[in-house]
């Protein structure tokens, strides 16, 4: 173990999260051990467990942090084409998924039935849907129709991404095209869908 540096609690927590994130990205969930995290971070296991009482708790905090950062990087601005912004948002998420394949698969496969992890995913998808809906300016029944279509589309894209990461049966370019094509298809029956989406800038 390397010599421990004196850090504030917030700095120490951030360091442990960053170390854990690297390890979970590099190995399948079951292969990551808390003692490895402690060793890589240069702390004792006792100190690590003071911040995170279990591997599950550490992973949940890492995934929540990743979700928050992805949301920060995917704002929706009503002044710009919704289609172009959704396209860019897909790329932001695909970048993270490609760089953190093991982490994403752990959340969506290994821990698929875990209520804490699934709540993080559900909350992120709900926030993305809310931002898009707010950008459309729709109200009433039209908003409800588009909300249902967006919710289904986000779940579809999530499943498609997991398949892409697991099986590598199609390229990232094809993944992007399928995702946007599915969005157009989902909204095709909605009056004024072309106006809502705009053009791909």
Coordinates of C-alpha atoms in Angstrom, one line a residue:
X1 CA 0.0 0.0 0.0
X2 CA 1.3 3.5 -0.9
X3 CA 1.6 6.1 1.8
X4 CA -1.7 7.7 2.7
X5 CA -2.1 11.4 1.8
X6 CA -3.9 13.7 4.1
X7 CA -7.2 14.7 2.4
X8 CA -10.5 16.2 3.5
X9 CA -13.4 13.8 3.7
X10 CA -14.9 15.1 0.4
X11 CA -11.5 14.8 -1.4
X12 CA -11.0 11.3 0.0
X13 CA -14.5 10.2 -1.1
X14 CA -13.9 11.6 -4.6
X15 CA -10.6 9.8 -4.8
X16 CA -12.2 6.5 -3.7
X17 CA -15.0 7.0 -6.3
X18 CA -12.5 7.7 -9.0
X19 CA -10.4 4.7 -8.1
X20 CA -13.4 2.4 -7.9
X21 CA -14.7 3.8 -11.2
X22 CA -11.4 2.8 -12.9
X23 CA -11.5 -0.7 -11.5
X24 CA -15.2 -1.3 -12.3
X25 CA -14.5 0.0 -15.9
X26 CA -11.6 -2.4 -16.3
X27 CA -13.0 -5.6 -14.8
X28 CA -16.4 -7.4 -14.6
X29 CA -18.3 -6.5 -11.4
X30 CA -17.6 -9.8 -9.6
X31 CA -13.9 -9.5 -10.2
X32 CA -13.6 -6.2 -8.4
X33 CA -12.6 -6.6 -4.8
X34 CA -12.8 -4.0 -2.1
X35 CA -9.3 -4.7 -1.0
X36 CA -8.2 -3.9 -4.6
X37 CA -9.9 -0.6 -4.4
X38 CA -8.3 0.2 -1.0
X39 CA -4.9 -0.8 -2.3
X40 CA -5.1 1.2 -5.5
X41 CA -6.4 4.3 -3.5
X42 CA -3.6 3.8 -0.9
X43 CA -5.9 3.5 2.1
X44 CA -6.8 0.7 4.5
X45 CA -9.8 -1.5 4.0
X46 CA -11.2 -0.1 7.3
X47 CA -11.1 3.4 5.9
X48 CA -12.7 2.4 2.6
X49 CA -15.5 0.7 4.5
X50 CA -16.1 3.8 6.5
X51 CA -17.0 5.6 3.3
X52 CA -18.7 2.7 1.5
X53 CA -20.0 -0.2 3.7
X54 CA -20.1 -2.6 0.8
X55 CA -19.0 -3.1 -2.8
X56 CA -22.6 -2.6 -3.8
X57 CA -22.7 0.8 -2.1
X58 CA -19.5 1.9 -3.8
X59 CA -20.8 0.8 -7.2
X60 CA -24.1 2.6 -6.6
X61 CA -22.3 5.8 -5.7
X62 CA -20.1 5.5 -8.8
X63 CA -23.0 4.9 -11.1
X64 CA -25.0 7.8 -9.6
X65 CA -22.0 10.1 -10.1
X66 CA -21.7 8.9 -13.8
X67 CA -25.5 9.5 -14.3
X68 CA -25.2 13.0 -12.8
X69 CA -22.3 13.9 -15.1
X70 CA -24.0 12.5 -18.2
X71 CA -27.1 14.7 -17.4
X72 CA -24.8 17.7 -16.9
X73 CA -23.3 17.1 -20.3
X74 CA -26.6 16.7 -22.1
X75 CA -28.6 19.9 -21.6
X76 CA -31.6 20.6 -23.9
X77 CA -31.9 24.1 -25.3
X78 CA -35.2 25.0 -26.9
X79 CA -33.4 27.4 -29.2
X80 CA -31.7 24.6 -31.1
X81 CA -32.9 21.7 -33.1
X82 CA -34.1 18.9 -30.9
X83 CA -32.9 16.3 -33.3
X84 CA -29.4 17.6 -33.4
X85 CA -29.3 17.9 -29.6
X86 CA -30.6 14.3 -29.1
X87 CA -28.0 13.1 -31.7
X88 CA -25.2 14.8 -29.7
X89 CA -26.6 13.5 -26.4
X90 CA -26.5 10.0 -27.8
X91 CA -22.8 10.4 -28.6
X92 CA -22.1 11.6 -25.1
X93 CA -23.7 8.5 -23.7
X94 CA -22.1 6.2 -26.3
X95 CA -18.7 7.7 -25.4
X96 CA -19.3 6.8 -21.7
X97 CA -20.7 3.3 -22.5
X98 CA -17.7 2.5 -24.8
X99 CA -15.2 3.6 -22.2
X100 CA -17.0 1.9 -19.3
X101 CA -18.3 -1.2 -20.8
X102 CA -18.0 -3.4 -17.7
X103 CA -19.6 -0.7 -15.5
X104 CA -22.6 -0.4 -17.9
X105 CA -23.0 -4.1 -18.2
X106 CA -22.8 -4.6 -14.5
X107 CA -25.7 -2.1 -14.0
X108 CA -27.8 -3.5 -16.8
X109 CA -27.0 -7.2 -16.6
X110 CA -25.4 -8.3 -13.3
X111 CA -27.5 -5.9 -11.2
X112 CA -30.5 -5.8 -13.5
X113 CA -32.9 -6.6 -10.6
X114 CA -31.2 -4.4 -8.0
X115 CA -33.7 -1.6 -6.9
X116 CA -31.0 0.9 -6.1
X117 CA -29.2 0.7 -9.4
X118 CA -32.4 0.5 -11.4
X119 CA -33.7 3.6 -9.6
X120 CA -30.6 5.5 -10.7
X121 CA -31.2 4.5 -14.3
X122 CA -35.0 5.2 -14.1
X123 CA -34.4 8.7 -12.6
X124 CA -31.9 9.5 -15.4
X125 CA -34.2 8.4 -18.1
X126 CA -37.1 10.3 -16.6
X127 CA -35.0 13.5 -16.3
X128 CA -33.9 13.2 -20.0
X129 CA -37.6 12.7 -21.0
X130 CA -38.7 15.7 -19.0
X131 CA -36.0 18.0 -20.5
X132 CA -37.0 17.0 -24.0
X133 CA -40.7 17.4 -23.3
X134 CA -40.1 20.9 -21.8
X135 CA -38.2 21.9 -24.9
X136 CA -41.1 20.9 -27.2
X137 CA -43.4 23.3 -25.3
X138 CA -46.2 20.7 -25.6
X139 CA -49.1 20.6 -23.2
X140 CA -52.1 18.4 -22.6
X141 CA -52.8 15.2 -24.6
X142 CA -50.0 15.9 -27.1
X143 CA -47.5 16.1 -24.4
X144 CA -48.7 12.8 -22.9
X145 CA -48.5 11.1 -26.3
X146 CA -44.9 12.3 -26.9
X147 CA -44.0 11.5 -23.3
X148 CA -45.1 7.9 -23.8
X149 CA -43.1 7.7 -27.1
X150 CA -40.0 9.1 -25.5
X151 CA -40.2 6.8 -22.6
X152 CA -40.4 3.8 -24.8
X153 CA -37.6 5.1 -27.1
X154 CA -35.2 5.6 -24.2
X155 CA -35.8 2.1 -22.9
X156 CA -35.3 0.8 -26.5
X157 CA -32.0 2.7 -26.8
X158 CA -30.9 1.3 -23.4
X159 CA -31.6 -2.3 -24.6
X160 CA -29.8 -1.6 -27.9
X161 CA -26.7 -0.3 -26.1
X162 CA -26.5 -3.3 -23.9
X163 CA -26.7 -5.6 -26.9
X164 CA -24.0 -3.5 -28.6
X165 CA -21.7 -3.8 -25.7
X166 CA -22.4 -7.4 -25.1
X167 CA -22.4 -8.9 -28.6
X168 CA -20.7 -6.3 -30.9
X169 CA -23.0 -7.3 -33.7
X170 CA -23.3 -3.8 -35.2
X171 CA -21.1 -0.7 -35.3
X172 CA -21.4 2.4 -33.2
X173 CA -22.5 4.3 -36.4
X174 CA -25.2 1.7 -36.9
X175 CA -26.2 2.0 -33.3
X176 CA -26.6 5.8 -33.7
X177 CA -28.6 5.5 -36.9
X178 CA -30.9 2.9 -35.4
X179 CA -31.5 5.0 -32.3
X180 CA -32.4 8.1 -34.3
X181 CA -34.4 6.1 -36.7
X182 CA -36.4 4.6 -33.9
X183 CA -37.1 8.0 -32.5
X184 CA -38.4 9.3 -35.9
X185 CA -40.6 6.1 -36.1
X186 CA -41.9 6.5 -32.6
X187 CA -43.0 10.1 -33.3
X188 CA -44.1 9.6 -36.9
X189 CA -47.8 9.4 -35.9
X190 CA -47.6 12.5 -33.8
X191 CA -48.9 15.6 -35.5
X192 CA -46.1 18.1 -36.2
X193 CA -43.3 15.6 -35.4
X194 CA -41.0 17.1 -38.1
X195 CA -41.5 20.5 -36.5
X196 CA -40.8 19.2 -33.0
X197 CA -37.6 17.5 -34.0
X198 CA -36.3 20.0 -36.5
X199 CA -33.4 19.1 -38.7
X200 CA -30.1 17.5 -37.9
X201 CA -27.8 20.6 -37.8

